[in-house]
PDB file of C-alpha atoms in Angstrom:
ATOM      1  CA  VAL A 203       1.196 -40.783  -0.890  1.00  0.00           C
ATOM      2  CA  ASP A 204       2.741 -42.550  -3.856  1.00  0.00           C
ATOM      3  CA  GLN A 205       1.071 -40.410  -6.511  1.00  0.00           C
ATOM      4  CA  ARG A 206       3.248 -37.768  -8.102  1.00  0.00           C
ATOM      5  CA  ALA A 207       2.037 -34.309  -8.995  1.00  0.00           C
ATOM      6  CA  GLY A 208       0.620 -33.967 -12.472  1.00  0.00           C
ATOM      7  CA  VAL A 209      -1.772 -32.153 -14.764  1.00  0.00           C
ATOM      8  CA  PHE A 210      -4.633 -34.331 -15.971  1.00  0.00           C
ATOM      9  CA  ARG A 211      -7.681 -34.184 -18.178  1.00  0.00           C
ATOM     10  CA  THR A 212     -11.125 -34.958 -16.775  1.00  0.00           C
ATOM     11  CA  GLY A 213     -14.165 -36.346 -18.532  1.00  0.00           C
ATOM     12  CA  ASN A 214     -15.053 -32.762 -19.450  1.00  0.00           C
ATOM     13  CA  PRO A 215     -13.031 -31.488 -22.455  1.00  0.00           C
ATOM     14  CA  ASN A 216     -13.110 -27.977 -20.981  1.00  0.00           C
ATOM     15  CA  GLU A 217     -11.416 -28.965 -17.704  1.00  0.00           C
ATOM     16  CA  ILE A 218      -7.907 -29.761 -16.492  1.00  0.00           C
ATOM     17  CA  VAL A 219      -6.834 -30.879 -13.009  1.00  0.00           C
ATOM     18  CA  LEU A 220      -3.687 -30.136 -11.017  1.00  0.00           C
ATOM     19  CA  MET A 221      -3.350 -32.941  -8.432  1.00  0.00           C
ATOM     20  CA  ASN A 222      -0.790 -34.832  -6.354  1.00  0.00           C
ATOM     21  CA  GLY A 223      -2.995 -37.167  -4.283  1.00  0.00           C
ATOM     22  CA  LEU A 224      -3.234 -34.611  -1.468  1.00  0.00           C
ATOM     23  CA  VAL A 225      -4.419 -31.424  -3.167  1.00  0.00           C
ATOM     24  CA  ARG A 226      -6.715 -31.168  -6.176  1.00  0.00           C
ATOM     25  CA  ARG A 227      -7.330 -27.930  -8.082  1.00  0.00           C
ATOM     26  CA  VAL A 228      -9.696 -28.060 -11.053  1.00  0.00           C
ATOM     27  CA  PHE A 229      -9.699 -25.425 -13.792  1.00  0.00           C
ATOM     28  CA  ARG A 230     -12.176 -24.601 -16.540  1.00  0.00           C
ATOM     29  CA  ILE A 231     -10.447 -23.493 -19.738  1.00  0.00           C
ATOM     30  CA  ALA A 232     -13.594 -22.369 -21.610  1.00  0.00           C
ATOM     31  CA  PRO A 233     -15.261 -19.943 -22.005  1.00  0.00           C
ATOM     32  CA  ASN A 234     -12.428 -18.502 -19.897  1.00  0.00           C
ATOM     33  CA  PHE A 235      -9.869 -19.880 -17.465  1.00  0.00           C
ATOM     34  CA  ALA A 236     -11.001 -20.195 -13.842  1.00  0.00           C
ATOM     35  CA  THR A 237     -10.563 -22.352 -10.741  1.00  0.00           C
ATOM     36  CA  VAL A 238     -13.804 -24.285 -10.211  1.00  0.00           C
ATOM     37  CA  ALA A 239     -12.736 -26.683  -7.423  1.00  0.00           C
ATOM     38  CA  LEU A 240     -10.102 -26.826  -4.701  1.00  0.00           C
ATOM     39  CA  ASP A 241     -10.172 -30.011  -2.641  1.00  0.00           C
ATOM     40  CA  ASN A 242      -8.355 -31.633   0.245  1.00  0.00           C
ATOM     41  CA  VAL A 243      -8.029 -35.122  -1.247  1.00  0.00           C
ATOM     42  CA  SER A 244      -7.090 -36.711   2.099  1.00  0.00           C
ATOM     43  CA  THR A 245     -10.357 -35.708   3.768  1.00  0.00           C
ATOM     44  CA  GLY A 246     -12.573 -35.130   0.733  1.00  0.00           C
ATOM     45  CA  GLN A 247     -13.214 -31.582   1.932  1.00  0.00           C
ATOM     46  CA  SER A 248     -14.214 -29.059  -0.734  1.00  0.00           C
ATOM     47  CA  LEU A 249     -12.640 -25.692   0.033  1.00  0.00           C
ATOM     48  CA  LEU A 250     -14.258 -23.588  -2.698  1.00  0.00           C
ATOM     49  CA  ARG A 251     -17.740 -22.051  -2.666  1.00  0.00           C
ATOM     50  CA  GLY A 252     -17.488 -19.730  -5.657  1.00  0.00           C
ATOM     51  CA  VAL A 253     -15.686 -18.943  -8.917  1.00  0.00           C
ATOM     52  CA  LYS A 254     -13.446 -15.878  -8.960  1.00  0.00           C
ATOM     53  CA  PRO A 255     -10.809 -14.477 -11.332  1.00  0.00           C
ATOM     54  CA  GLU A 256      -7.369 -16.040 -11.102  1.00  0.00           C
ATOM     55  CA  ALA A 257      -5.846 -12.629 -10.328  1.00  0.00           C
ATOM     56  CA  SER A 258      -6.551  -8.925 -10.742  1.00  0.00           C
ATOM     57  CA  LEU A 259      -4.554  -5.923 -11.917  1.00  0.00           C
ATOM     58  CA  THR A 260      -4.909  -2.162 -11.852  1.00  0.00           C
ATOM     59  CA  ILE A 261      -3.229  -0.702 -14.941  1.00  0.00           C
ATOM     60  CA  ASP A 262      -3.266   3.027 -15.668  1.00  0.00           C
ATOM     61  CA  GLU A 263      -6.056   3.664 -13.126  1.00  0.00           C
ATOM     62  CA  LYS A 264      -8.316   0.845 -14.411  1.00  0.00           C
ATOM     63  CA  ALA A 265      -8.954  -2.552 -12.787  1.00  0.00           C
ATOM     64  CA  TYR A 266      -8.857  -5.763 -14.822  1.00  0.00           C
ATOM     65  CA  ALA A 267      -9.750  -9.328 -13.902  1.00  0.00           C
ATOM     66  CA  ILE A 268      -7.596 -12.225 -15.073  1.00  0.00           C
ATOM     67  CA  GLY A 269      -9.892 -14.967 -16.316  1.00  0.00           C
ATOM     68  CA  GLY A 270     -12.840 -15.962 -14.167  1.00  0.00           C
ATOM     69  CA  LEU A 271     -16.481 -16.722 -14.982  1.00  0.00           C
ATOM     70  CA  LEU A 272     -19.708 -14.784 -14.471  1.00  0.00           C
ATOM     71  CA  GLY A 273     -23.219 -15.926 -13.650  1.00  0.00           C
ATOM     72  CA  GLN A 274     -22.975 -18.010 -10.477  1.00  0.00           C
ATOM     73  CA  PRO A 275     -26.487 -17.698  -9.007  1.00  0.00           C
ATOM     74  CA  ASN A 276     -25.491 -18.192  -5.354  1.00  0.00           C
ATOM     75  CA  TYR A 277     -22.074 -17.563  -3.783  1.00  0.00           C
ATOM     76  CA  ALA A 278     -22.820 -19.538  -0.619  1.00  0.00           C
ATOM     77  CA  TYR A 279     -21.999 -22.765  -2.473  1.00  0.00           C
ATOM     78  CA  LEU A 280     -21.033 -23.994  -5.945  1.00  0.00           C
ATOM     79  CA  LEU A 281     -22.851 -26.697  -7.893  1.00  0.00           C
ATOM     80  CA  PRO A 282     -21.060 -28.356 -10.858  1.00  0.00           C
ATOM     81  CA  GLU A 283     -24.171 -28.095 -13.039  1.00  0.00           C
ATOM     82  CA  TRP A 284     -23.962 -24.303 -12.879  1.00  0.00           C
ATOM     83  CA  LEU A 285     -20.576 -24.176 -14.594  1.00  0.00           C
ATOM     84  CA  ASP A 286     -21.785 -24.921 -18.128  1.00  0.00           C
ATOM     85  CA  ARG A 287     -24.147 -21.935 -17.942  1.00  0.00           C
ATOM     86  CA  MET A 288     -21.526 -19.464 -16.721  1.00  0.00           C
ATOM     87  CA  THR A 289     -19.991 -16.971 -19.130  1.00  0.00           C
ATOM     88  CA  ALA A 290     -16.734 -15.112 -19.701  1.00  0.00           C
ATOM     89  CA  ASP A 291     -16.304 -11.473 -18.729  1.00  0.00           C
ATOM     90  CA  PRO A 292     -15.427  -9.621 -21.979  1.00  0.00           C
ATOM     91  CA  ALA A 293     -13.600  -6.941 -19.974  1.00  0.00           C
ATOM     92  CA  ALA A 294     -11.236  -9.516 -18.396  1.00  0.00           C
ATOM     93  CA  PHE A 295      -7.997 -11.005 -19.689  1.00  0.00           C
ATOM     94  CA  GLN A 296      -8.905 -14.026 -21.829  1.00  0.00           C
ATOM     95  CA  PHE A 297      -7.420 -17.527 -21.780  1.00  0.00           C
ATOM     96  CA  ALA A 298      -5.001 -18.117 -24.665  1.00  0.00           C
ATOM     97  CA  GLY A 299      -3.344 -21.463 -23.821  1.00  0.00           C
ATOM     98  CA  PHE A 300      -1.401 -23.465 -21.242  1.00  0.00           C
ATOM     99  CA  GLU A 301       1.861 -25.376 -20.990  1.00  0.00           C
ATOM    100  CA  VAL A 302       2.816 -28.213 -18.641  1.00  0.00           C
ATOM    101  CA  GLY A 303       6.407 -28.640 -17.474  1.00  0.00           C
ATOM    102  CA  LYS A 304       8.669 -29.409 -14.530  1.00  0.00           C
ATOM    103  CA  THR A 305       9.417 -27.322 -11.474  1.00  0.00           C
ATOM    104  CA  LYS A 306      12.368 -24.932 -11.738  1.00  0.00           C
ATOM    105  CA  GLU A 307      14.722 -23.664  -9.075  1.00  0.00           C
ATOM    106  CA  ARG A 308      13.849 -20.148  -7.965  1.00  0.00           C
ATOM    107  CA  PHE A 309      17.409 -19.359  -6.905  1.00  0.00           C
ATOM    108  CA  PRO A 310      20.745 -21.226  -6.698  1.00  0.00           C
ATOM    109  CA  TRP A 311      20.980 -23.144  -3.414  1.00  0.00           C
ATOM    110  CA  LYS A 312      24.403 -23.955  -2.018  1.00  0.00           C
ATOM    111  CA  ARG A 313      23.388 -26.973   0.024  1.00  0.00           C
ATOM    112  CA  VAL A 314      25.781 -27.551   2.913  1.00  0.00           C
ATOM    113  CA  ARG A 315      23.479 -28.453   5.800  1.00  0.00           C
ATOM    114  CA  HIS A 316      21.655 -31.624   6.858  1.00  0.00           C
ATOM    115  CA  CYS A 317      19.121 -31.286   4.030  1.00  0.00           C
ATOM    116  CA  ALA A 318      21.814 -31.202   1.336  1.00  0.00           C
ATOM    117  CA  ASP A 319      20.735 -34.596   0.008  1.00  0.00           C
ATOM    118  CA  LEU A 320      17.220 -33.395  -0.874  1.00  0.00           C
ATOM    119  CA  PRO A 321      16.433 -32.728  -4.545  1.00  0.00           C
ATOM    120  CA  TRP A 322      16.471 -29.146  -5.753  1.00  0.00           C
ATOM    121  CA  PRO A 323      14.221 -27.899  -7.194  1.00  0.00           C
ATOM    122  CA  PRO A 324      11.628 -29.924  -5.282  1.00  0.00           C
ATOM    123  CA  PRO A 325      10.091 -32.497  -7.638  1.00  0.00           C
ATOM    124  CA  GLY A 326       6.660 -31.747  -8.988  1.00  0.00           C
ATOM    125  CA  VAL A 327       4.849 -30.271 -11.949  1.00  0.00           C
ATOM    126  CA  SER A 328       4.393 -26.764 -13.323  1.00  0.00           C
ATOM    127  CA  LEU A 329       1.433 -25.295 -15.172  1.00  0.00           C
ATOM    128  CA  THR A 330       1.838 -22.008 -17.063  1.00  0.00           C
ATOM    129  CA  VAL A 331      -1.340 -20.333 -18.302  1.00  0.00           C
ATOM    130  CA  THR A 332      -1.217 -17.529 -20.870  1.00  0.00           C
ATOM    131  CA  PHE A 333      -3.832 -14.766 -21.152  1.00  0.00           C
ATOM    132  CA  LYS A 334      -4.378 -12.119 -23.804  1.00  0.00           C
ATOM    133  CA  PRO A 335      -5.419  -8.597 -22.824  1.00  0.00           C
ATOM    134  CA  PRO A 336      -8.948  -7.281 -23.369  1.00  0.00           C
ATOM    135  CA  ALA A 337      -9.864  -4.381 -25.623  1.00  0.00           C
ATOM    136  CA  GLY A 338      -8.427  -1.118 -24.401  1.00  0.00           C
ATOM    137  CA  LEU A 339      -5.021  -2.515 -23.475  1.00  0.00           C
ATOM    138  CA  PRO A 340      -2.036  -2.911 -25.832  1.00  0.00           C
ATOM    139  CA  ALA A 341      -2.051  -6.269 -27.606  1.00  0.00           C
ATOM    140  CA  SER A 342       1.677  -6.468 -26.849  1.00  0.00           C
ATOM    141  CA  LEU A 343       0.973  -7.136 -23.166  1.00  0.00           C
ATOM    142  CA  SER A 344       1.755 -10.719 -22.170  1.00  0.00           C
ATOM    143  CA  PHE A 345       0.301 -12.098 -18.929  1.00  0.00           C
ATOM    144  CA  GLN A 346       1.080 -15.540 -17.550  1.00  0.00           C
ATOM    145  CA  VAL A 347      -0.034 -17.246 -14.342  1.00  0.00           C
ATOM    146  CA  HIS A 348       2.392 -19.891 -13.035  1.00  0.00           C
ATOM    147  CA  TYR A 349       1.414 -22.788 -10.767  1.00  0.00           C
ATOM    148  CA  GLU A 350       3.692 -25.374  -9.186  1.00  0.00           C
ATOM    149  CA  LEU A 351       2.478 -28.440  -7.287  1.00  0.00           C
ATOM    150  CA  TYR A 352       5.007 -30.630  -5.482  1.00  0.00           C
ATOM    151  CA  ASP A 353       5.247 -34.364  -4.850  1.00  0.00           C
ATOM    152  CA  GLY A 354       4.293 -35.684  -1.413  1.00  0.00           C
ATOM    153  CA  ILE A 355       3.220 -32.416   0.234  1.00  0.00           C
ATOM    154  CA  PRO A 356      -0.069 -30.458   0.138  1.00  0.00           C
ATOM    155  CA  LEU A 357       1.681 -27.344  -1.161  1.00  0.00           C
ATOM    156  CA  LEU A 358       0.894 -25.284  -4.239  1.00  0.00           C
ATOM    157  CA  CYS A 359       2.881 -22.242  -5.369  1.00  0.00           C
ATOM    158  CA  LYS A 360       1.484 -19.485  -7.586  1.00  0.00           C
ATOM    159  CA  TRP A 361       2.829 -16.296  -9.136  1.00  0.00           C
ATOM    160  CA  PHE A 362       2.374 -14.275 -12.318  1.00  0.00           C
ATOM    161  CA  THR A 363       4.495 -12.468 -14.900  1.00  0.00           C
ATOM    162  CA  LEU A 364       3.424  -9.395 -16.859  1.00  0.00           C
ATOM    163  CA  ALA A 365       5.538  -8.347 -19.834  1.00  0.00           C
ATOM    164  CA  ASN A 366       5.236  -5.305 -22.065  1.00  0.00           C
ATOM    165  CA  GLY A 367       6.429  -6.026 -25.605  1.00  0.00           C
ATOM    166  CA  SER A 368       6.130  -2.469 -26.888  1.00  0.00           C
ATOM    167  CA  ASP A 369       7.864   0.875 -26.380  1.00  0.00           C
ATOM    168  CA  LYS A 370       4.718   2.396 -24.890  1.00  0.00           C
ATOM    169  CA  PRO A 371       4.919   2.483 -21.072  1.00  0.00           C
ATOM    170  CA  VAL A 372       2.288   0.648 -19.028  1.00  0.00           C
ATOM    171  CA  ARG A 373       1.877   1.469 -15.345  1.00  0.00           C
ATOM    172  CA  LEU A 374       1.004  -1.406 -13.029  1.00  0.00           C
ATOM    173  CA  GLN A 375      -0.370   0.182  -9.862  1.00  0.00           C
ATOM    174  CA  LYS A 376      -1.869  -2.733  -7.947  1.00  0.00           C
ATOM    175  CA  PHE A 377      -2.296  -6.480  -8.181  1.00  0.00           C
ATOM    176  CA  THR A 378      -3.849  -9.418  -6.358  1.00  0.00           C
ATOM    177  CA  SER A 379      -2.215 -12.726  -7.281  1.00  0.00           C
ATOM    178  CA  GLU A 380      -4.750 -15.108  -5.714  1.00  0.00           C
ATOM    179  CA  ILE A 381      -8.511 -14.723  -5.226  1.00  0.00           C
ATOM    180  CA  LEU A 382     -10.392 -17.629  -3.650  1.00  0.00           C
ATOM    181  CA  ALA A 383     -14.034 -17.673  -2.598  1.00  0.00           C
ATOM    182  CA  ALA A 384     -13.355 -20.229   0.130  1.00  0.00           C
ATOM    183  CA  VAL A 385     -15.709 -21.931   2.540  1.00  0.00           C
ATOM    184  CA  GLU A 386     -15.413 -20.255   5.933  1.00  0.00           C
ATOM    185  CA  GLU A 387     -14.111 -22.521   8.691  1.00  0.00           C
ATOM    186  CA  SER A 388     -16.514 -21.282  11.368  1.00  0.00           C
ATOM    187  CA  SER A 389     -19.110 -18.598  11.998  1.00  0.00           C
ATOM    188  CA  SER A 390     -19.302 -17.740  15.686  1.00  0.00           C
ATOM    189  CA  VAL A 391     -21.694 -15.136  17.047  1.00  0.00           C
ATOM    190  CA  GLU A 392     -19.298 -14.354  19.883  1.00  0.00           C
ATOM    191  CA  GLN A 393     -15.624 -14.715  20.645  1.00  0.00           C
ATOM    192  CA  THR A 394     -14.655 -18.139  21.927  1.00  0.00           C
ATOM    193  CA  SER A 395     -11.408 -19.773  22.963  1.00  0.00           C
ATOM    194  CA  ILE A 396     -11.862 -22.619  20.467  1.00  0.00           C
ATOM    195  CA  GLU A 397      -9.411 -22.445  17.596  1.00  0.00           C
ATOM    196  CA  VAL A 398     -10.366 -24.071  14.301  1.00  0.00           C
ATOM    197  CA  PRO A 399      -7.417 -25.500  12.325  1.00  0.00           C
ATOM    198  CA  ARG A 400      -6.749 -23.620   9.118  1.00  0.00           C
ATOM    199  CA  ALA A 401      -7.938 -25.391   5.993  1.00  0.00           C
ATOM    200  CA  ILE A 402      -5.721 -23.106   3.887  1.00  0.00           C
ATOM    201  CA  GLN A 403      -2.484 -21.517   5.013  1.00  0.00           C
ATOM    202  CA  VAL A 404      -0.967 -18.778   2.865  1.00  0.00           C
ATOM    203  CA  GLU A 405       2.693 -17.780   2.817  1.00  0.00           C
ATOM    204  CA  SER A 406       3.991 -14.845   0.793  1.00  0.00           C
ATOM    205  CA  ASP A 407       7.398 -13.744  -0.465  1.00  0.00           C
ATOM    206  CA  TYR A 408       6.409 -10.318   0.872  1.00  0.00           C
ATOM    207  CA  ALA A 409       6.102 -11.458   4.496  1.00  0.00           C
ATOM    208  CA  PHE A 410       9.776 -10.708   5.294  1.00  0.00           C
ATOM    209  CA  LEU A 411       9.775 -13.026   8.332  1.00  0.00           C
ATOM    210  CA  GLY A 412       7.806 -10.555  10.455  1.00  0.00           C
ATOM    211  CA  SER A 413       4.304 -11.568   9.461  1.00  0.00           C
ATOM    212  CA  ASP A 414       2.404 -14.602  10.666  1.00  0.00           C
ATOM    213  CA  ALA A 415       0.896 -17.065   8.220  1.00  0.00           C
ATOM    214  CA  GLN A 416      -2.640 -16.284   7.082  1.00  0.00           C
TER     215      GLN A 416
END
């Protein structure tokens, strides 16, 4: 595709879109930040059936959602007209702003092989979303979710940073960096030999080469 990755506004003032002509991820930014669509642009396939938090944390024995919306009446599917009636969870981290930029290299790459002429970092766009903590957590906590979408490939990268700006220790015990209520690819009543191609393939920095893609 000729289209480059970018962050765009839609006709709704409360929405932004991350898209490169192959992948389209739509976010609501009010009343809280949440993914409300994830589409395969090539096929027109909608991959999302429900709105979930962007991430979750367990801090000092208590679980917290990052963004998200409440009030979806049916999680089997998602209708756009429901979104305006959905509400923010007051116990979750709340959207505080976003910044659009360019992709950055994750590590220095000494390119000496056949792919040495490829650009590094890979060209694309970055979206950094900032959240403020809910009541009960130190206001000095800074939480950011980072997205990168690359030109010419249906690949999106996501990670988060949590910073403590005070002298008081905060214990992060558990986290989930991506939560998607995705449409299931098949629902068989018995085991068959037919394999359905994955609509979403997930790779993690924690796989350490020994784990298959999910």
